[in-house]
Structure formats: C-alpha cells, structure tokens
Coordinates of C-alpha atoms in Angstrom, one line a residue:
Chain A
M1 CA 47.9 109.3 120.4
F2 CA 49.5 106.0 119.5
R3 CA 52.6 107.0 121.6
D4 CA 50.0 107.8 124.4
S5 CA 48.3 104.5 124.6
L6 CA 51.8 102.6 124.5
E7 CA 53.0 104.6 127.2
A8 CA 49.7 103.7 129.0
G9 CA 50.2 99.8 128.2
A10 CA 53.6 99.9 129.4
R11 CA 52.8 101.5 132.7
A12 CA 49.6 98.8 133.3
V13 CA 52.3 96.3 132.3
A14 CA 54.9 97.4 134.7
A15 CA 52.4 97.9 137.7
H16 CA 51.1 94.2 137.0
F17 CA 54.6 93.0 137.3
D18 CA 55.1 94.7 140.5
H19 CA 51.9 93.2 142.1
V20 CA 52.6 89.6 140.7
L21 CA 56.5 90.1 142.0
S22 CA 55.5 91.8 145.3
D23 CA 55.8 88.6 147.4
A24 CA 59.1 87.5 145.7
A25 CA 62.1 87.2 148.0
D26 CA 64.4 90.1 148.2
L27 CA 67.3 88.9 146.5
P28 CA 69.5 90.4 143.3
V29 CA 67.9 88.1 141.1
L30 CA 64.4 89.7 141.5
H31 CA 65.8 93.4 141.5
A32 CA 67.4 92.2 137.8
M33 CA 64.3 90.6 137.0
R34 CA 62.4 94.1 137.4
Y35 CA 65.2 96.1 135.8
A36 CA 65.2 93.9 132.9
T37 CA 61.5 94.5 132.2
T38 CA 61.4 98.3 132.8
G39 CA 62.2 101.3 130.1
G40 CA 61.3 99.0 127.0
K41 CA 58.7 100.5 124.6
G42 CA 56.5 97.7 125.5
L43 CA 55.4 97.0 122.2
R44 CA 54.6 93.3 122.8
G45 CA 52.9 93.9 125.7
W46 CA 50.9 96.8 123.8
L47 CA 50.0 94.3 120.9
V48 CA 48.3 91.8 123.3
L49 CA 46.3 94.7 125.1
E50 CA 44.9 96.2 122.0
G51 CA 44.3 92.9 120.3
A52 CA 42.3 92.0 123.7
R53 CA 40.4 95.4 123.0
L54 CA 39.5 94.3 119.5
H55 CA 37.8 91.4 121.0
D56 CA 36.3 93.0 123.9
V57 CA 38.2 91.0 126.4
A58 CA 38.5 92.7 129.9
P59 CA 41.9 94.6 130.5
E60 CA 42.5 92.7 133.6
R61 CA 42.4 89.5 131.7
A62 CA 44.6 90.5 129.1
L63 CA 47.3 92.2 131.3
W64 CA 48.2 88.4 132.1
P65 CA 49.4 87.7 128.8
A66 CA 50.9 91.2 128.2
C67 CA 52.9 90.7 131.0
A68 CA 54.1 87.1 130.1
I69 CA 55.3 88.3 126.6
E70 CA 57.2 91.4 128.0
A71 CA 58.9 88.8 130.5
I72 CA 59.6 86.6 127.7
H73 CA 60.8 89.4 125.8
A74 CA 62.9 90.7 128.8
Y75 CA 64.5 87.1 129.4
S76 CA 65.5 87.0 125.7
L77 CA 67.5 90.3 125.8
V78 CA 69.3 89.6 129.2
H79 CA 70.9 86.3 127.5
D80 CA 71.5 88.0 124.2
D81 CA 73.4 90.7 125.9
L82 CA 75.9 88.1 127.7
P83 CA 79.5 88.4 126.8
C84 CA 79.2 84.9 125.3
M85 CA 76.3 86.0 123.2
D86 CA 76.3 89.7 121.8
D87 CA 78.5 91.1 124.6
D88 CA 76.5 94.5 124.9
D89 CA 77.2 96.9 127.9
L90 CA 74.3 99.0 127.0
R91 CA 70.2 98.4 126.8
R92 CA 67.4 100.7 126.6
G93 CA 70.1 103.3 127.3
L94 CA 71.1 101.6 130.6
P95 CA 73.8 99.3 131.9
T96 CA 72.7 95.6 130.7
V97 CA 72.2 93.3 133.6
H98 CA 75.3 91.3 133.7
R99 CA 77.1 95.0 133.7
K100 CA 74.7 96.1 136.5
W101 CA 75.1 92.9 138.6
D102 CA 77.1 90.0 137.0
E103 CA 76.9 87.2 134.6
A104 CA 75.5 84.6 137.0
T105 CA 72.8 87.1 138.1
A106 CA 71.9 87.7 134.3
V107 CA 71.8 83.8 133.5
L108 CA 69.3 83.2 136.6
A109 CA 67.3 86.3 136.2
G110 CA 66.7 85.2 132.4
D111 CA 65.9 81.8 133.3
A112 CA 63.4 82.9 136.0
L113 CA 61.9 85.6 133.6
Q114 CA 61.1 82.5 131.1
A115 CA 59.4 80.5 133.9
L116 CA 57.3 83.6 134.9
G117 CA 56.0 83.9 131.6
F118 CA 54.4 80.8 131.4
E119 CA 53.5 81.3 135.2
M120 CA 51.4 84.0 134.1
V121 CA 49.4 82.6 131.0
A122 CA 48.9 79.3 133.1
D123 CA 47.3 81.3 136.0
P124 CA 43.4 81.2 136.4
R125 CA 43.2 84.8 136.7
C126 CA 44.5 85.2 133.0
H127 CA 41.4 83.3 131.6
P128 CA 38.6 81.1 133.3
D129 CA 38.7 78.7 130.8
P130 CA 41.8 76.2 131.0
L131 CA 41.4 75.6 127.2
V132 CA 42.6 79.1 126.6
R133 CA 45.1 79.0 129.3
A134 CA 46.8 75.7 127.9
D135 CA 46.4 77.3 124.3
L136 CA 48.3 80.4 125.2
T137 CA 51.0 78.5 126.9
L138 CA 51.4 75.9 124.3
S139 CA 51.8 78.5 121.5
L140 CA 53.9 80.8 123.7
A141 CA 56.2 77.9 124.1
R142 CA 56.3 77.1 120.5
A143 CA 57.2 80.8 119.9
A144 CA 59.7 81.1 122.5
G145 CA 61.8 77.6 121.8
A146 CA 63.8 76.0 119.5
R147 CA 61.3 76.2 116.7
G148 CA 60.7 80.0 117.2
M149 CA 63.0 82.5 118.7
V150 CA 65.9 80.2 119.8
L151 CA 65.9 78.8 116.4
G152 CA 66.3 82.4 114.9
Q153 CA 68.9 83.0 117.7
A154 CA 70.7 79.9 116.5
L155 CA 70.5 80.7 112.7
D156 CA 72.0 83.8 113.6
M157 CA 74.8 82.4 115.5
A158 CA 75.4 79.7 112.7
A159 CA 75.5 82.8 110.2
E160 CA 78.2 84.5 112.1
R161 CA 80.1 81.7 111.7
A162 CA 79.8 80.8 108.1
D163 CA 81.7 81.8 105.5
A164 CA 79.4 83.5 103.3
P165 CA 77.0 86.1 104.4
L166 CA 73.0 85.1 104.2
D167 CA 70.6 85.8 101.2
L168 CA 67.4 87.3 101.7
Q169 CA 65.6 84.1 102.0
Q170 CA 67.5 82.8 104.6
I171 CA 67.7 86.0 106.6
T172 CA 64.0 86.5 106.5
A173 CA 63.7 82.9 108.1
L174 CA 66.1 83.8 110.8
Q175 CA 64.1 86.9 111.5
A176 CA 60.9 85.4 111.3
G177 CA 62.3 83.4 114.6
K178 CA 64.2 85.7 116.1
T179 CA 61.8 88.7 116.3
G180 CA 58.9 87.4 114.5
A181 CA 57.6 84.5 116.5
L182 CA 57.0 86.9 119.7
I183 CA 55.7 89.6 117.7
A184 CA 53.1 87.3 116.0
W185 CA 52.3 85.5 119.6
S186 CA 51.4 89.1 121.0
A187 CA 49.4 90.1 117.7
E188 CA 47.5 86.7 118.2
A189 CA 46.8 86.6 121.9
G190 CA 43.7 89.0 122.2
A191 CA 42.1 86.4 119.5
R192 CA 42.9 83.5 121.5
L193 CA 41.5 85.1 124.7
A194 CA 38.5 85.5 122.5
H195 CA 38.3 82.0 120.8
A196 CA 38.1 84.0 117.6
D197 CA 40.0 83.6 114.1
L198 CA 43.4 84.3 114.3
A199 CA 44.1 84.7 110.7
P200 CA 43.8 88.5 110.3
L201 CA 46.1 89.0 113.3
T202 CA 48.4 86.6 112.1
A203 CA 48.7 88.0 108.4
Y204 CA 49.1 91.4 110.2
A205 CA 52.0 90.3 112.7
E206 CA 54.1 88.6 110.1
R207 CA 54.1 91.8 108.0
L208 CA 54.8 93.7 111.1
G209 CA 57.4 91.5 112.5
L210 CA 59.4 91.5 109.4
A211 CA 59.0 95.6 109.0
F212 CA 60.4 95.6 112.6
Q213 CA 63.4 93.7 111.8
I214 CA 64.2 96.0 108.6
A215 CA 63.6 99.0 110.8
D216 CA 66.1 97.5 113.1
D217 CA 68.6 97.1 110.4
I218 CA 67.9 100.8 109.3
L219 CA 68.6 102.0 112.7
D220 CA 71.7 100.2 113.0
V221 CA 73.0 102.0 110.1
E222 CA 71.2 105.6 110.4
G223 CA 71.0 105.9 114.3
D224 CA 72.9 106.9 117.0
A225 CA 73.6 104.9 120.0
E226 CA 72.4 107.7 122.5
T227 CA 68.9 108.0 120.6
V228 CA 68.9 104.2 120.2
G229 CA 69.6 103.3 123.4
K230 CA 72.1 100.5 122.5
A231 CA 75.2 100.1 120.4
V232 CA 74.8 100.8 116.9
G233 CA 76.9 100.1 113.6
K234 CA 77.6 96.7 114.6
D235 CA 76.3 94.7 112.0
A236 CA 78.4 96.5 109.1
G237 CA 81.3 96.1 111.3
R238 CA 80.9 92.7 111.5
G239 CA 80.3 92.4 107.9
K240 CA 77.1 90.8 108.6
A241 CA 74.1 90.4 105.9
T242 CA 71.4 92.6 107.1
F243 CA 68.3 93.9 105.1
V244 CA 70.0 96.9 104.5
S245 CA 73.0 95.4 103.1
L246 CA 70.9 93.0 100.8
L247 CA 68.4 95.6 99.6
G248 CA 70.4 98.9 99.9
L249 CA 69.3 101.3 102.5
E250 CA 66.7 102.7 100.0
G251 CA 65.4 99.2 99.1
A252 CA 64.9 98.3 102.5
K253 CA 62.7 101.5 103.3
A254 CA 60.5 100.6 100.4
R255 CA 59.8 97.1 101.5
A256 CA 59.4 98.0 105.1
T257 CA 56.8 100.5 103.7
S258 CA 55.1 98.2 101.5
L259 CA 55.0 95.8 104.5
V260 CA 53.5 98.2 106.5
T261 CA 50.8 98.7 104.0
E262 CA 50.0 95.1 103.7
A263 CA 49.9 94.6 107.6
C264 CA 47.3 97.3 107.6
D265 CA 45.2 95.7 104.8
A266 CA 45.1 92.4 106.7
L267 CA 43.4 94.0 109.2
S268 CA 40.2 95.1 106.9
P269 CA 37.8 92.5 108.4
Y270 CA 38.2 94.6 111.6
G271 CA 37.0 97.9 109.8
H272 CA 38.2 101.2 111.8
R273 CA 38.4 99.4 115.1
A274 CA 41.7 98.2 114.2
D275 CA 43.3 102.0 113.3
A276 CA 45.5 101.8 116.5
L277 CA 47.0 98.6 115.2
R278 CA 47.7 100.4 111.8
E279 CA 49.3 103.6 113.7
A280 CA 51.7 100.8 115.5
A281 CA 52.8 99.7 112.1
R282 CA 53.3 102.8 111.0
F283 CA 55.3 103.7 114.2
V284 CA 57.6 100.6 114.0
I285 CA 58.9 101.7 110.7
S286 CA 59.3 105.3 111.8
R287 CA 60.6 104.9 115.3
R288 CA 64.1 106.5 116.2
N289 CA 65.0 103.7 119.0
Chain B
M1 CA 64.5 45.3 140.0
F2 CA 64.3 49.4 140.7
R3 CA 67.6 50.0 138.7
D4 CA 65.9 48.2 135.8
S5 CA 62.8 49.9 136.0
L6 CA 64.7 53.4 136.4
E7 CA 66.7 52.2 133.0
A8 CA 63.4 51.5 131.4
G9 CA 62.0 54.7 132.4
A10 CA 65.2 56.6 131.3
R11 CA 65.1 54.7 127.7
A12 CA 61.4 55.4 127.1
V13 CA 62.3 59.1 127.8
A14 CA 64.9 59.4 125.8
A15 CA 62.8 57.6 122.8
H16 CA 60.2 60.5 123.2
F17 CA 62.5 63.2 123.3
D18 CA 64.0 62.0 120.0
H19 CA 60.3 61.6 118.7
V20 CA 59.6 65.3 119.7
L21 CA 62.5 66.6 118.3
S22 CA 63.0 64.9 115.1
D23 CA 61.6 67.6 113.3
A24 CA 63.5 70.3 114.4
A25 CA 66.6 72.0 112.8
D26 CA 69.8 70.3 112.3
L27 CA 71.7 73.1 114.3
P28 CA 74.5 72.6 117.3
V29 CA 71.7 73.9 119.8
L30 CA 69.7 70.9 119.0
H31 CA 72.5 68.6 119.4
A32 CA 73.3 70.1 122.4
M33 CA 69.8 69.5 123.8
R34 CA 69.7 66.1 123.0
Y35 CA 73.3 65.7 124.6
A36 CA 72.1 67.2 127.7
T37 CA 68.9 65.2 128.2
T38 CA 71.1 62.0 127.8
G39 CA 73.2 60.0 130.3
G40 CA 71.4 61.1 133.6
K41 CA 70.0 58.8 136.0
G42 CA 66.4 60.0 134.8
L43 CA 65.0 59.8 138.6
R44 CA 62.5 62.8 137.9
G45 CA 61.3 61.2 135.0
W46 CA 60.6 58.0 136.6
L47 CA 59.1 59.6 139.5
V48 CA 56.4 61.0 137.0
L49 CA 55.9 57.6 135.6
E50 CA 55.8 55.5 138.5
G51 CA 53.2 58.1 140.0
A52 CA 51.3 57.7 137.2
R53 CA 51.3 54.1 137.0
L54 CA 50.1 54.0 140.6
H55 CA 47.0 56.1 139.5
D56 CA 46.6 54.0 136.4
V57 CA 47.4 56.6 134.1
A58 CA 48.8 55.3 130.8
P59 CA 52.3 55.7 130.0
E60 CA 51.9 57.3 126.8
R61 CA 50.4 60.2 128.6
A62 CA 52.8 60.0 131.5
L63 CA 55.8 60.4 128.9
W64 CA 55.0 63.9 128.4
P65 CA 55.4 65.7 131.8
A66 CA 58.2 62.8 132.5
C67 CA 60.1 64.7 129.5
A68 CA 59.1 67.9 130.4
I69 CA 60.7 67.6 134.0
E70 CA 63.9 66.1 132.4
A71 CA 64.3 68.8 129.9
I72 CA 63.6 71.3 132.6
H73 CA 66.2 69.6 134.7
A74 CA 68.9 69.0 131.8
Y75 CA 68.4 73.1 131.3
S76 CA 69.0 73.9 135.0
L77 CA 72.2 71.6 134.6
V78 CA 73.8 73.2 131.5
H79 CA 73.3 76.7 132.9
D80 CA 74.7 75.9 136.3
D81 CA 77.6 74.3 134.9
L82 CA 78.6 77.7 132.9
P83 CA 81.8 79.4 133.8
C84 CA 79.7 82.4 135.6
M85 CA 78.1 79.8 137.7
D86 CA 79.7 76.6 139.0
D87 CA 82.3 76.4 136.1
D88 CA 82.0 72.8 135.8
D89 CA 83.8 70.7 133.2
L90 CA 82.6 67.2 133.7
R91 CA 78.8 66.4 134.0
R92 CA 77.5 62.7 133.9
G93 CA 81.1 61.7 133.1
L94 CA 81.3 63.5 130.0
P95 CA 82.5 67.3 129.1
T96 CA 79.8 69.7 130.1
V97 CA 77.9 71.6 127.3
H98 CA 79.8 74.7 127.0
R99 CA 83.0 72.4 127.0
K100 CA 82.1 70.4 124.1
W101 CA 80.5 73.2 122.2
D102 CA 80.7 76.9 123.7
E103 CA 78.9 79.3 126.3
A104 CA 76.6 80.6 123.8
T105 CA 75.3 77.2 122.7
A106 CA 75.0 76.6 126.5
V107 CA 72.8 79.4 127.1
L108 CA 70.8 78.8 124.4
A109 CA 70.1 75.0 124.6
G110 CA 69.0 75.7 128.2
D111 CA 66.6 78.4 127.1
A112 CA 65.1 76.3 124.5
L113 CA 64.9 73.2 127.0
Q114 CA 63.1 75.4 129.5
A115 CA 60.6 76.2 126.6
L116 CA 60.3 72.7 125.6
G117 CA 59.3 71.5 129.0
F118 CA 56.5 73.9 128.9
E119 CA 55.5 73.0 125.4
M120 CA 55.5 69.3 126.4
V121 CA 53.0 69.5 129.4
A122 CA 50.8 71.9 127.4
D123 CA 50.7 69.5 124.5
P124 CA 47.0 68.1 124.2
R125 CA 48.7 64.6 123.8
C126 CA 49.7 64.9 127.3
H127 CA 46.4 64.9 128.4
P128 CA 42.9 65.7 127.1
D129 CA 41.6 67.6 129.7
P130 CA 43.0 71.2 129.5
L131 CA 42.4 71.9 133.1
V132 CA 45.3 69.2 133.8
R133 CA 47.5 70.6 131.3
A134 CA 47.0 74.2 132.5
D135 CA 47.5 72.6 136.0
L136 CA 50.8 71.0 135.2
T137 CA 52.1 74.1 133.5
L138 CA 51.0 76.5 136.5
S139 CA 52.9 74.4 138.9
L140 CA 55.8 73.4 136.8
A141 CA 56.6 77.1 136.2
R142 CA 56.2 77.9 140.0
A143 CA 58.9 75.0 140.6
A144 CA 61.1 76.2 138.2
G145 CA 61.1 79.7 138.8
A146 CA 61.9 82.6 141.1
R147 CA 59.6 81.0 144.0
G148 CA 61.1 77.3 143.4
M149 CA 64.5 76.2 141.7
V150 CA 65.7 79.6 140.7
L151 CA 65.4 81.1 144.2
G152 CA 67.3 77.9 145.5
Q153 CA 69.8 78.9 143.3
A154 CA 69.9 82.5 144.0
L155 CA 70.0 81.6 147.7
D156 CA 73.1 79.5 146.9
M157 CA 74.7 82.2 145.2
A158 CA 73.8 84.7 148.1
A159 CA 75.1 82.3 150.7
E160 CA 78.3 81.9 148.7
R161 CA 78.9 85.5 149.1
A162 CA 78.0 85.9 152.7
D163 CA 80.4 86.4 155.4
A164 CA 78.7 83.5 157.7
P165 CA 78.0 79.9 156.3
L166 CA 74.4 79.3 156.2
D167 CA 72.6 77.4 159.3
L168 CA 70.4 74.1 159.2
Q169 CA 67.4 76.1 158.4
Q170 CA 68.7 78.1 155.9
I171 CA 70.4 75.5 153.8
T172 CA 67.1 73.1 154.3
A173 CA 65.3 76.4 152.7
L174 CA 67.8 76.6 149.7
Q175 CA 67.6 73.0 149.1
A176 CA 63.6 72.9 149.1
G177 CA 63.9 75.1 146.1
K178 CA 67.0 74.1 144.4
T179 CA 66.5 70.4 144.4
G180 CA 63.3 69.7 146.1
A181 CA 60.9 71.8 144.1
L182 CA 61.3 69.6 140.8
I183 CA 61.4 66.2 142.8
A184 CA 58.2 67.3 144.5
W185 CA 56.7 68.2 140.8
S186 CA 57.8 65.0 139.4
A187 CA 56.3 63.0 142.5
E188 CA 53.0 64.6 142.2
A189 CA 52.5 64.8 138.7
G190 CA 51.0 61.6 138.4
A191 CA 48.5 62.2 140.8
R192 CA 47.6 65.7 139.0
L193 CA 47.1 63.7 135.7
A194 CA 44.6 61.5 137.5
H195 CA 42.9 64.7 139.2
A196 CA 43.6 62.6 142.7
D197 CA 44.7 63.8 146.3
L198 CA 48.3 65.2 146.1
A199 CA 49.1 64.7 149.6
P200 CA 50.6 61.4 150.0
L201 CA 53.0 62.2 147.2
T202 CA 53.8 65.8 148.2
A203 CA 54.6 64.2 151.8
Y204 CA 56.7 61.6 150.2
A205 CA 58.7 64.1 147.7
E206 CA 59.5 66.4 150.5
R207 CA 61.4 64.1 152.3
L208 CA 62.8 62.2 149.4
G209 CA 64.1 65.5 148.0
L210 CA 65.8 66.4 151.5
A211 CA 67.2 63.0 151.7
F212 CA 68.7 63.3 147.8
Q213 CA 70.6 66.7 148.8
I214 CA 71.9 65.2 152.0
A215 CA 73.0 62.2 149.8
D216 CA 74.6 64.6 147.5
D217 CA 76.6 66.2 150.2
I218 CA 77.9 62.9 151.4
L219 CA 79.1 62.0 148.1
D220 CA 80.9 65.3 147.4
V221 CA 82.9 64.4 150.8
E222 CA 83.0 60.2 150.0
G223 CA 82.8 59.8 146.3
D224 CA 85.5 59.9 143.7
A225 CA 85.0 62.0 140.5
E226 CA 85.0 59.2 138.2
T227 CA 82.3 57.4 139.8
V228 CA 80.2 60.2 140.8
G229 CA 80.5 61.7 137.3
K230 CA 81.3 65.2 138.2
A231 CA 83.7 67.0 140.2
V232 CA 83.8 66.0 144.1
G233 CA 84.9 67.9 147.4
K234 CA 84.2 71.1 145.8
D235 CA 81.9 72.4 148.9
A236 CA 84.8 71.5 151.6
G237 CA 87.0 73.4 149.3
R238 CA 84.9 76.5 149.4
G239 CA 84.2 76.4 152.9
K240 CA 80.6 76.2 152.0
A241 CA 77.9 75.1 154.7
T242 CA 76.4 71.8 153.7
F243 CA 74.7 69.1 155.5
V244 CA 77.6 67.3 156.2
S245 CA 79.4 70.2 157.5
L246 CA 76.3 71.2 159.6
L247 CA 75.7 67.6 161.2
G248 CA 78.9 65.7 160.8
L249 CA 79.1 62.8 158.4
E250 CA 77.4 60.2 160.7
G251 CA 74.7 62.6 161.6
A252 CA 73.9 63.5 158.0
K253 CA 73.6 59.8 157.1
A254 CA 71.1 59.1 160.1
R255 CA 69.0 62.1 159.0
A256 CA 68.8 60.7 155.4
T257 CA 67.9 57.5 156.7
S258 CA 65.2 58.8 159.1
L259 CA 64.0 61.2 156.3
V260 CA 63.6 57.8 153.6
T261 CA 61.7 55.9 156.4
E262 CA 59.3 59.0 156.8
A263 CA 59.1 59.1 152.6
C264 CA 58.0 55.3 152.7
D265 CA 55.7 56.0 155.7
A266 CA 54.2 58.9 153.9
L267 CA 52.9 56.4 151.0
S268 CA 50.6 54.1 153.3
P269 CA 47.6 55.1 151.7
Y270 CA 48.9 53.3 148.4
G271 CA 49.5 50.2 150.2
H272 CA 52.3 47.8 148.4
R273 CA 51.3 49.3 145.1
A274 CA 54.0 51.9 145.9
D275 CA 56.9 49.7 146.9
A276 CA 58.9 51.0 143.7
L277 CA 58.7 54.5 145.1
R278 CA 60.1 53.3 148.7
E279 CA 62.6 51.5 146.6
A280 CA 63.8 54.5 144.9
A281 CA 63.9 56.4 148.3
R282 CA 66.3 54.0 149.7
F283 CA 68.3 53.9 146.4
V284 CA 68.7 57.9 146.7
I285 CA 70.6 57.6 149.9
S286 CA 72.4 54.5 148.6
R287 CA 73.6 55.6 145.2
R288 CA 77.4 56.0 144.3
N289 CA 76.7 58.9 141.8

C-alpha cells in the first residue's frame, strides 16, 4: 500500500514537471532535465505530499514543493555522477546524464534544475501567502547550500583525501548534510505550508535521514548493481569509512532499526493519521534499491 | 567618479559576503566560493545598489540582492570555465577555480554559490515584506534558469555544434539569455525592493545588456589577454558568429553606441537622479576589460 502511494506520488510529480516544462525550449539541456527527474523512487516528493496531506493542504499546492525538492535532488545526482565527482556511468539502472549526453549538458542541466527548484517554491501557485513562499525558499536554499547538502558533499570529498577514515561522529555530521538536509526539508514542507509546528516532523526526518544513509551503506555491501540500479561495493573498494565499516553489518542494521522506531515515535502527536509516514520509515530500511 | 562608485560598491558587496559566510565551515569549497566572488568589476551588484538608491531603499537592504546577483554571476563563470564547457585557465587575471583547486571543487563551489544567491534574496534581512522577497526569488530563478541564463548557454552550446553560424536575430536571443537576463534582474531589483514600476529600468537594462555583449565581442577582437584578464581571440579562432563577425568592427561599435543612447533615454522618468546609471552605460562600451 505504501508502494502504491509512493508510485502515485511519483506519477503526479512527473506530470507536474511535464506541465511546468511544457513551454521550455526544445534543447538537449531540457531533455536532460526531464530524464534526470524520471525513474527515481520519488521519496522526497512523496514526503512533501504526505506531510501536506497530514495538515490538510490541497495536493495541487503541495505538488510545487514536491517537484521542487525532486528537482534539487535530481540536480545533485547529475553533478555527483560527473567524472570529476563520483564518475558513475549508471543511475536508476540507466546511463547517467553525462554518459547519455555529455559533461557540459550534465553541468547545465543540473544548474537549471537547481534554479527550477527555487522557481517552483517561489511561484504564487505554490501558496497564496508570500510569507510561506519566502519561508520555503529560504529553508530550501539553506538545506541545499554550503551549510546543508553541499557541506555534506564537501566533507565527503575532504574525507576521501584525508589520511585517516572518519569516525562515527564525523560520518553522522557528513550524512546530516549530504542526505539529511533535503530529507528533513521534504518532511517539514507540509507543516510549513500549513504554518504548523515543525518539531514532530523535524524529529522524524532526522532519524529517517540517518536510517536512510545507513541503509544505503548496507545496500552498497549486500546489494547487486542490477537491483540497486547503480554501482555497488564502491565504498569498501575505496577503503572509505561507512556506517557498516564502523558499526559492522549487524550493528548497522540494529542502529537503522532503532532509528526507525524513534522516527515512528516522534510522530505520536499525529496519531494514526501519520501511519503512512511510519510505513515509509520502515520501507527505507527494507528497500532493495 | 563612476569608477569610484563601482569600486565602493564592489567593496561593500565583498564585505557583505565575508559577513554572510563568516560562520561557514573551513573547507576548500568555501575558499573557492570567496575566491570566485572576488576581483570582478561588480557591475551587476552595483546596478542593484544604484537602482535601490534611485528608489530611496536603504543600502543595508540592497546589499542582499546585490550580493545575491554577484553570487549567481560568479557561479555561472566558475561552471562556464570548466574543461567540459569553455575550458578557461584564466579569469579576472587569475587562475580559474578548477585550475587553482580542482574540477570537483569548482562544480561544488558553483552549486553552493547558486543556492547562496537564493538564500540571500529570501532572507528577512533583505526586505521585511515577504512579497518582495518571494518576488525577488521568483524573478531571480527565472533569470538564472532554463528560460534565462541557462537557456542562453544551451543555445550557445547548440550553436557551436551547428553547421551554420547564427544570424543576428539568433545571436541576439542567445545574448538576451546568457548575459541579458542577469543584467536585467540587477537593474530592476531596486524597483522591486520599492514596489515601483519596473518599465524604465527594464527598457534600460535590455539595451545595456546587449551593448555589454557587443562590447565583449569587440574586446575579444581588440583586447589583449593581460588587460582583459581572460583569453581573447577565442571566438574568431572557433569560427563562431559574434556581433563583430555579423556587423563588422565599425558596425558593432556604432550599434553599441546607439544602444547606449537608447538606454540613457529610457531613464528619462528619473531625470538627473539616474545620471550614474547613464554613466554606467557609457562605461560598459568604453571599458578595456
């Protein structure tokens, strides 16, 4: 049932993308933008839609921030996959943007997707109250920038060049930026749209983001490339510290499980209305890709 | 006198950058961000400050959008200079970011500068009215994205791969995106901050942006790399259509001069209060770098 809801959300977000980009110029960069936003799980967009539903925000509104966060997430993947970054050929089971087109198109498509993300949360159709739009923009810029996602990526890059592998505290800080910041924004967006208290969703998202990254590290060890849709076994091959290398495989699984329990507990103010978000948290650590 | 004002503006913008980034993590990406925003003419930031002055907006406020547009402009240069794009070693007379650090740092620093630009216009310290902040954000995202600057870059890339060189209409459309969109946003920002009519500044900026690009094409032919601060003679070497190749050197100069006259005339509703903007327009076509 959660999977159905996730797929329905991804379809709605994809249709909204098509709608928003329908008048854009017919150039490779546009096709690359659509390609990059297609075929993912759409977890971040779904979190926005579900958080909005929880606060009785109309789905037509919530689609704007849902699309925005998927655009920002897609841009980060396109740039991450570049030869000068992670140098990946495969993403979501398909050639990465710079492999299907070229590096210049990948750089530009990523840049345009980032701008598009901000355009969508600042659009009056996202919310009639400009205070909400400005709040969504400011929080999204912080989550995506040098104090959020880019900070996490920069810490990751510094770690790869450092002599000693990171310890648990450092890798948790790295993750909080690299994956955590956008997941937190996604989970909180519904409350922002409704001028509601962010605290329960913030607490939920912090644990969800960490569990998500631990699950990713486990998949890198246990998964096969075909199912995961991208290269696996890369971290161990590079001697890189991960939650698995630091906690052991069983330790990492136990930590992810307890984080999911904590994430679910954080939603208690919402009662059973938040069951779909609880299911999402359990899905995050049971997924195979 | 205009040069003094331009330099004072650039100093104020640089100090504001330092202030905004003072609590950021001490990582190469941060140093690259500061480096990339240093040493330019600061014309776009100055246009914001001057447009704000014209509308009696406090300079402390105007510094936020001034810094924002310089951040967005700097990000575009860092990414433009990458080996997969223009592959430039020199910018503002100094090594480009990917030459001084590496490509991954250049990609990330550009990405973070784009996010920072949006963060600065969405900041409550930029303007107390959230409608103004949301308006600045939306217009900036449009100017920077796939309907503005990135569109211009994508058209430029398509032109390089096309069999026939562009005609005057196509190259004007390309320029309107690539250089024009950010210059227009800069010139209009002061009116946006004051809820004022954008029309005179829009008309001014359209002509200014086009004159600016024609002057750039002339510098590529007449300038020397040391004075210009970046490689010259590249366009002709590539057989690329420019305003000079299409209009001839003298024709291009005449067109730039008449555009500057039109730009100055467009400011007539402001009377002599807009003389500094008129001086800026004349500067744009007389500059040597």
